[in-house]
mmCIF file of C-alpha atoms in Angstrom:
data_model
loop_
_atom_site.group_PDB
_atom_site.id
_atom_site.type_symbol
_atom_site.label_atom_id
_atom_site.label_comp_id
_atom_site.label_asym_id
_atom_site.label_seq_id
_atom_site.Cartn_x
_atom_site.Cartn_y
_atom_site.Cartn_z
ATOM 1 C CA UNK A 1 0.000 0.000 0.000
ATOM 2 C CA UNK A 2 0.821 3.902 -0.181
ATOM 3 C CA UNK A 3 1.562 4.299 -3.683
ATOM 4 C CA UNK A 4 1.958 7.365 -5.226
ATOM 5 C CA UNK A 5 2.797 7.994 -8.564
ATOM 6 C CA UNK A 6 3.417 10.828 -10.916
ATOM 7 C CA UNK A 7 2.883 11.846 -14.632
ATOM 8 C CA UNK A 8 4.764 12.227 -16.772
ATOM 9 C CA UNK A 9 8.091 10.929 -15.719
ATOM 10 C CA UNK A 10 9.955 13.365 -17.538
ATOM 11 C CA UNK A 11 8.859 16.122 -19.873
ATOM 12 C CA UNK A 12 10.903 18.847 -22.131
ATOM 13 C CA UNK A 13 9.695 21.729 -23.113
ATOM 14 C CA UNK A 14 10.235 25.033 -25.104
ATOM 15 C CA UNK A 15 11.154 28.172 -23.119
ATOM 16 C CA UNK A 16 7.784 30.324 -22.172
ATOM 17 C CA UNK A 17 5.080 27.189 -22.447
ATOM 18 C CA UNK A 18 3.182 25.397 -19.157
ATOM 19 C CA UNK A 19 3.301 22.050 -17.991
ATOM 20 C CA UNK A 20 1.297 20.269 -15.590
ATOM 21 C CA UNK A 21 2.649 17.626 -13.290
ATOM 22 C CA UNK A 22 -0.169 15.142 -11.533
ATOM 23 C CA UNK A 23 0.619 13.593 -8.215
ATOM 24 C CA UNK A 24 -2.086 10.902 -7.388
ATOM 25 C CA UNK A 25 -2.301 8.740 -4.690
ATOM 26 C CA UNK A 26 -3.280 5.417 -5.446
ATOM 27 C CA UNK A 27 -4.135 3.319 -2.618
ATOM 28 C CA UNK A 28 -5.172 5.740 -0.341
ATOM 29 C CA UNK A 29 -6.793 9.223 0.746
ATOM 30 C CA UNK A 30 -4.148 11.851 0.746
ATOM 31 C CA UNK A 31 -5.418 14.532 3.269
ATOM 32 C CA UNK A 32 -2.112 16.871 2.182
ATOM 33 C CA UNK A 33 0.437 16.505 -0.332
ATOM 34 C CA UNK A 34 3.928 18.603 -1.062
ATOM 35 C CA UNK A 35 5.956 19.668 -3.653
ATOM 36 C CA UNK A 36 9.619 19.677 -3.828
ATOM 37 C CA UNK A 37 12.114 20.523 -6.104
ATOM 38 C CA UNK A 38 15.591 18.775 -6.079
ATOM 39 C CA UNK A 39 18.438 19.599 -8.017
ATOM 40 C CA UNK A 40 21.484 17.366 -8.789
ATOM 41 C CA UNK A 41 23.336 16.272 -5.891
ATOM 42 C CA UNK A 42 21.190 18.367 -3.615
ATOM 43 C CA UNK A 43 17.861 18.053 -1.123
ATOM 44 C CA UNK A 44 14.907 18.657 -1.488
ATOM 45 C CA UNK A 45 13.269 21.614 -1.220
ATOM 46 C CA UNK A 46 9.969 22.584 -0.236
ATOM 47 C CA UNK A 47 8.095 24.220 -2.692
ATOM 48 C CA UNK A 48 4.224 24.154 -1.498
ATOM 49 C CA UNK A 49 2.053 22.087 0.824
ATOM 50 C CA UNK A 50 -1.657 21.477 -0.238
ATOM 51 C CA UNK A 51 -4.496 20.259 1.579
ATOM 52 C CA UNK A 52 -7.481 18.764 -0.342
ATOM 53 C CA UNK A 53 -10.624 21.481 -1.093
ATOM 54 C CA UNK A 54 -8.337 24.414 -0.050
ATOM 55 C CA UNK A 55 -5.452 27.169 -1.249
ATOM 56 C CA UNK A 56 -1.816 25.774 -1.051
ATOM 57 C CA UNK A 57 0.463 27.048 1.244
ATOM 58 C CA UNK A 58 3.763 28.413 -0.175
ATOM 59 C CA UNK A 59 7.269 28.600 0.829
ATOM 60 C CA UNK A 60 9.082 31.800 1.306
ATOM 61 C CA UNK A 61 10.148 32.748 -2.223
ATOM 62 C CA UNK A 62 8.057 30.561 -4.422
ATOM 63 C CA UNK A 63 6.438 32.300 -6.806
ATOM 64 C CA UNK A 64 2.447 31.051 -6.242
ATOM 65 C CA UNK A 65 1.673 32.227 -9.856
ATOM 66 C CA UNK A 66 4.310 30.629 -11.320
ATOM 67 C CA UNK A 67 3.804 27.163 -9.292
ATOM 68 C CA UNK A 68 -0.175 26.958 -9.969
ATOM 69 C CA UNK A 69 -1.196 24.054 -7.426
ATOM 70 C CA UNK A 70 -4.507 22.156 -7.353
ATOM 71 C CA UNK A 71 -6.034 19.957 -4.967
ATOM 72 C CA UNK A 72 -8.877 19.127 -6.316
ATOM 73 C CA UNK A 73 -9.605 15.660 -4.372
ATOM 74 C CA UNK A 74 -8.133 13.365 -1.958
ATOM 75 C CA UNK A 75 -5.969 11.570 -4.785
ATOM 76 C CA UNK A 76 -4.682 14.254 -6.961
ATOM 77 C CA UNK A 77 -2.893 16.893 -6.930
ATOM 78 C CA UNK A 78 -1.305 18.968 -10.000
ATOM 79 C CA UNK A 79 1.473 21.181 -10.293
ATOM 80 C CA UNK A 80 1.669 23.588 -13.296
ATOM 81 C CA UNK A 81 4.652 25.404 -14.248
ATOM 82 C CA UNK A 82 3.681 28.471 -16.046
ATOM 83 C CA UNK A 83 5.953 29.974 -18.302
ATOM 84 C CA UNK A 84 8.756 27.855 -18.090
ATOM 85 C CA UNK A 85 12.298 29.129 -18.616
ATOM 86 C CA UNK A 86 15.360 27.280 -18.395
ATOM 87 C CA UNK A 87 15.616 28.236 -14.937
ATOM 88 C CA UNK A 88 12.683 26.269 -14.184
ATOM 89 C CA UNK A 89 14.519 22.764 -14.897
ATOM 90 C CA UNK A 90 14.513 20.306 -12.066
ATOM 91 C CA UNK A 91 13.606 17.457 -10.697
ATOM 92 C CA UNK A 92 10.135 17.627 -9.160
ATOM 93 C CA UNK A 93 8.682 15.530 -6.739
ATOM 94 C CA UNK A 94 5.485 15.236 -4.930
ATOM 95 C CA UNK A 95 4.671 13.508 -1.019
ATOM 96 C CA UNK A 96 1.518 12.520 0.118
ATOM 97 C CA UNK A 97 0.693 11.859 4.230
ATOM 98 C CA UNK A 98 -3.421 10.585 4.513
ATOM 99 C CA UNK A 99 -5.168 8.234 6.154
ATOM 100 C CA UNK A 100 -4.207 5.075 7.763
ATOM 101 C CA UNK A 101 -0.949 5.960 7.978
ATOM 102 C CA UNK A 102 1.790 7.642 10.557
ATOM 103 C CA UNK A 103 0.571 10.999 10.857
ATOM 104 C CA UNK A 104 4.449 12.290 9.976
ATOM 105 C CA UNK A 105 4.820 9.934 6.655
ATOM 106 C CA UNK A 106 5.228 10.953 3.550
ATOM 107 C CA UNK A 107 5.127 8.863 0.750
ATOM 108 C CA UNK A 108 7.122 10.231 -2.738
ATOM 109 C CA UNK A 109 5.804 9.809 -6.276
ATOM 110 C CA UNK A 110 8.627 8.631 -8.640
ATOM 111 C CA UNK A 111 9.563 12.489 -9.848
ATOM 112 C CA UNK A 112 9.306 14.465 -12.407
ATOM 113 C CA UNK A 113 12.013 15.524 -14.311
ATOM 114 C CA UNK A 114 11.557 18.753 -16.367
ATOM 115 C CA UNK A 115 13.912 20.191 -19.211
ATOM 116 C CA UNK A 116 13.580 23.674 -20.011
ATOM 117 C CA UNK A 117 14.914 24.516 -23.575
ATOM 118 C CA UNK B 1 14.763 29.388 10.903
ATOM 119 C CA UNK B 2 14.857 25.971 11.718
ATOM 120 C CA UNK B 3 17.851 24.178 10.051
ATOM 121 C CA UNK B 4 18.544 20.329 9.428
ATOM 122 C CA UNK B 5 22.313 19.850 8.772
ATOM 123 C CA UNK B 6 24.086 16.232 7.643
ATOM 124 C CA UNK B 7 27.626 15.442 7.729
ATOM 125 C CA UNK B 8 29.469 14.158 5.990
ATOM 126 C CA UNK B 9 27.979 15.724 2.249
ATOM 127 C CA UNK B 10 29.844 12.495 0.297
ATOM 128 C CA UNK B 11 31.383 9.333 1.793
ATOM 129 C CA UNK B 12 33.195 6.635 -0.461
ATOM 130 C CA UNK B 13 33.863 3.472 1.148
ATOM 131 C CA UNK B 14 34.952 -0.607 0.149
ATOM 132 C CA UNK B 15 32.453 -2.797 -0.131
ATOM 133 C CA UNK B 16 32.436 -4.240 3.429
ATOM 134 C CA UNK B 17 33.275 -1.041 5.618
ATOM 135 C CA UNK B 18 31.065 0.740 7.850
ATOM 136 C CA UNK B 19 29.409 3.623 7.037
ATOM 137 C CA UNK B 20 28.072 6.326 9.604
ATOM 138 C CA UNK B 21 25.789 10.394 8.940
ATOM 139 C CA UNK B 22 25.202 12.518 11.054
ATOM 140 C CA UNK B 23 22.173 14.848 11.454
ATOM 141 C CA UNK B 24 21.568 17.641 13.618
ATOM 142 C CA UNK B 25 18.649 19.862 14.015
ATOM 143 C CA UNK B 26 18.946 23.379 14.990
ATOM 144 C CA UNK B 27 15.553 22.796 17.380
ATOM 145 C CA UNK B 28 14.070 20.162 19.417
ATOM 146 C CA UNK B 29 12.184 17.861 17.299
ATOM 147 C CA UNK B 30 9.126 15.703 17.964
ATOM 148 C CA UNK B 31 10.735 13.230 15.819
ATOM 149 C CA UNK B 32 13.261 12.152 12.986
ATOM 150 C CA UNK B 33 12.687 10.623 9.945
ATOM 151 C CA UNK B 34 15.212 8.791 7.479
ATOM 152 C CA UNK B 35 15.079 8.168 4.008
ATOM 153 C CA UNK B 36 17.045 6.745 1.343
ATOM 154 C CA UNK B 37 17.066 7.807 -2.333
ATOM 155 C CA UNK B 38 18.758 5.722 -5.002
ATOM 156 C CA UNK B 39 20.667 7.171 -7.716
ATOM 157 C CA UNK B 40 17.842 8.864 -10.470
ATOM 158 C CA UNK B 41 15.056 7.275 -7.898
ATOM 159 C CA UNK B 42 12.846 9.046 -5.724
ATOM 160 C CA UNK B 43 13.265 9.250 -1.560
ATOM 161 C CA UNK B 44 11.952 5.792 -0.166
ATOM 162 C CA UNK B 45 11.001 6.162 4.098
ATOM 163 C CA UNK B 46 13.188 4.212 5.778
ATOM 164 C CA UNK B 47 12.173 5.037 9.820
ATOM 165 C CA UNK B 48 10.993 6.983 12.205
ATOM 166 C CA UNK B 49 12.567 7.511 15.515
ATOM 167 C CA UNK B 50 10.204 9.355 18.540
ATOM 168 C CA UNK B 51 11.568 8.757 21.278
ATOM 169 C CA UNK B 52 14.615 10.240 23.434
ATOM 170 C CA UNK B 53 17.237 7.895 23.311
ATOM 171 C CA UNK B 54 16.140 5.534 20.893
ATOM 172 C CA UNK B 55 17.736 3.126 18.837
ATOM 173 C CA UNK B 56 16.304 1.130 15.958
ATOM 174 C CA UNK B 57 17.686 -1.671 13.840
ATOM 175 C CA UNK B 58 16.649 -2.680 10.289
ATOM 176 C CA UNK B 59 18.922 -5.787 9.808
ATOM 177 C CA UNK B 60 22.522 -3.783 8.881
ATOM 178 C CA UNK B 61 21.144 -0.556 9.404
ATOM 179 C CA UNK B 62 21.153 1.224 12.992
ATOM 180 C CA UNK B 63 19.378 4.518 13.606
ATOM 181 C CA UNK B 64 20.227 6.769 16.956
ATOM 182 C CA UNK B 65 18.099 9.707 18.206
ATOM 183 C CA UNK B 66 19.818 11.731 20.681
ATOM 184 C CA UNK B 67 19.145 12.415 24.306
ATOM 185 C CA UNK B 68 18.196 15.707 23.237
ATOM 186 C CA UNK B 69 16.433 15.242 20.507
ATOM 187 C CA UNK B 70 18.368 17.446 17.659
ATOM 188 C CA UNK B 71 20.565 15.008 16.693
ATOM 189 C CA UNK B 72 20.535 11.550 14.754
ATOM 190 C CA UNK B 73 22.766 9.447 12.999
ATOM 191 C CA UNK B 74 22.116 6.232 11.009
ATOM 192 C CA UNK B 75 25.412 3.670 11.044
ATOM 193 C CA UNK B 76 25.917 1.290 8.129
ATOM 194 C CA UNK B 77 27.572 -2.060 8.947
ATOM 195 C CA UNK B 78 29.616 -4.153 6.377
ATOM 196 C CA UNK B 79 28.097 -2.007 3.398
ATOM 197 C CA UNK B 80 27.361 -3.403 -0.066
ATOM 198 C CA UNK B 81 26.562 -2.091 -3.223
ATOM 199 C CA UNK B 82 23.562 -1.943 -2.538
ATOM 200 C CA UNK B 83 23.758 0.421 -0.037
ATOM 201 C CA UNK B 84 24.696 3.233 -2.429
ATOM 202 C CA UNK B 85 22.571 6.385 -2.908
ATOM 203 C CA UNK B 86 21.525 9.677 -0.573
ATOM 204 C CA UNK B 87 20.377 9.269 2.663
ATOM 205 C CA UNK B 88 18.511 11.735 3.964
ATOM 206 C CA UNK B 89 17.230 13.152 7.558
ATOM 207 C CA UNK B 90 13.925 14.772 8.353
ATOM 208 C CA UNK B 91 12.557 16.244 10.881
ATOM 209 C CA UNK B 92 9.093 18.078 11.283
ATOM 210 C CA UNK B 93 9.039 21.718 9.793
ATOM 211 C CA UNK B 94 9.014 24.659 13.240
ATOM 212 C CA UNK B 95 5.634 25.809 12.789
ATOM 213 C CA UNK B 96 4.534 22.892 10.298
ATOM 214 C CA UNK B 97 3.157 20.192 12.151
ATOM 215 C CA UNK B 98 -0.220 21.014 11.846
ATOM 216 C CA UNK B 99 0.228 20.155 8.533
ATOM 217 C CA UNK B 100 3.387 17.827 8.613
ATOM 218 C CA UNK B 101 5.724 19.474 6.972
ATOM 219 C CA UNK B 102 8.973 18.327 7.113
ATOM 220 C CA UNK B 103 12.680 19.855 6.755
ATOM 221 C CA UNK B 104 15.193 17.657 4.998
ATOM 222 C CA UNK B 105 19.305 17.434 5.579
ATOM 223 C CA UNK B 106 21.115 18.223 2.926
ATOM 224 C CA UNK B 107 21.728 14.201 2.618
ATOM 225 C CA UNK B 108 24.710 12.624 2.620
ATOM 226 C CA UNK B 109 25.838 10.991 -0.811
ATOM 227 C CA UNK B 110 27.038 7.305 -0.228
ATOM 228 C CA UNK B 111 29.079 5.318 -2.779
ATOM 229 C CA UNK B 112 30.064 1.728 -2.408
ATOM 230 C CA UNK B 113 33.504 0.475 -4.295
ATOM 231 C CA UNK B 114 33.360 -3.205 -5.002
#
């Protein structure tokens, strides 16, 4: 149990488009999920924490309008990158903590790896 | 704010030698988590330690939580290849557990020579 996966794996995309990332939770109701960003050789970073049915909560210095997160139900949650720039490459990864399980667990989706061009 | 540090940031070892990171947490935490994420792969939850004191075993692996409870360390015996990736410390975000938010170490990158 507590599978979480992600789509797409890895994407590449032209300077100025959007992309969304989905996180879903598969075998169980994710109450919150989070968004890092990791870049080679380094940790992960917390980008956003989202609760199903409400706003996400942002880190200090993530852009919100850039980083469009949506929560819509207890087994997805999307990411879009808007106007990508080269910048904007990474690895991005999304947790889930829910029901039935540890209240401090997180459970990580397989990542997302994005290539600006 | 609250900072998570790990030490060493890379560790190379032969197949067979122990391995040992550190972790320590600028604040008290509730508890510590450990994770391990394989080269290109994403962060898989290894444990959780709670309590003051406490030491867990998962067969070669040993995880310590300090007296304190800002510090940790996980200790490798007789490593193998496939021991190698990032191992990572976590401990809940100051301010964040309402939500569980969690601040990671900055992980320490293990490679295993055959």
């Amino acid at each position: 149990g507590a599978v979480v996966s992600q789509h797409p794996s890895w994407v590449i995309c032209k300077s100025g488009t959007s992309v969304k990332i989905e996180c879903r939770s598969l075998d169980f109701q994710a109450t919150t999920m989070f968004w890092y960003r990791q870049f080679p050789k380094q940790s992960l970073m917390l980008m956003a924490t989202s609760n199903e049915g409400s706003k996400a909560t942002y880190e200090q210095g993530v852009e919100k309008d850039k980083f469009l997160i949506n929560h819509a139900s207890l087994t997805l949650s999307t990411l879009t990158v808007t106007s990508a720039h080269p910048e904007d490459s990474s690895f991005y990864i999304c947790s889930a903590r829910g029901r039935g399980h540890s209240y401090n667990e997180q459970f990580f989706g397989p990542g997302t790896r994005l290539t600006v061009l | 704010g609250q900072q998570v540090m790990q030490i060493p940031q890379y560790q190379h070892v032969q197949e067979g030698e122990d391995f040992t990171t550190y972790c320590n947490s600028s604040t008290t935490l509730s508890n510590i988590q450990w994770y391990k994420q394989r080269p290109g792969g994403h962060p898989v939850f290894l444990i959780q330690l709670v309590k003051s004191g406490e030491v867990k075993k998962q067969k070669r692996l040993t995880f310590q939580f300090g007296e304190a409870k800002k510090n940790s360390s996980l200790h490798i015996t007789a490593t193998q290849t496939t021991d190698v990736g990032t191992y990572f410390c976590a401990g809940p975000s100051a301010g964040g557990t309402s939500y569980g938010k969690l601040t990671f170490g900055q992980g320490t990158i293990l490679t295993v020579h055959p």
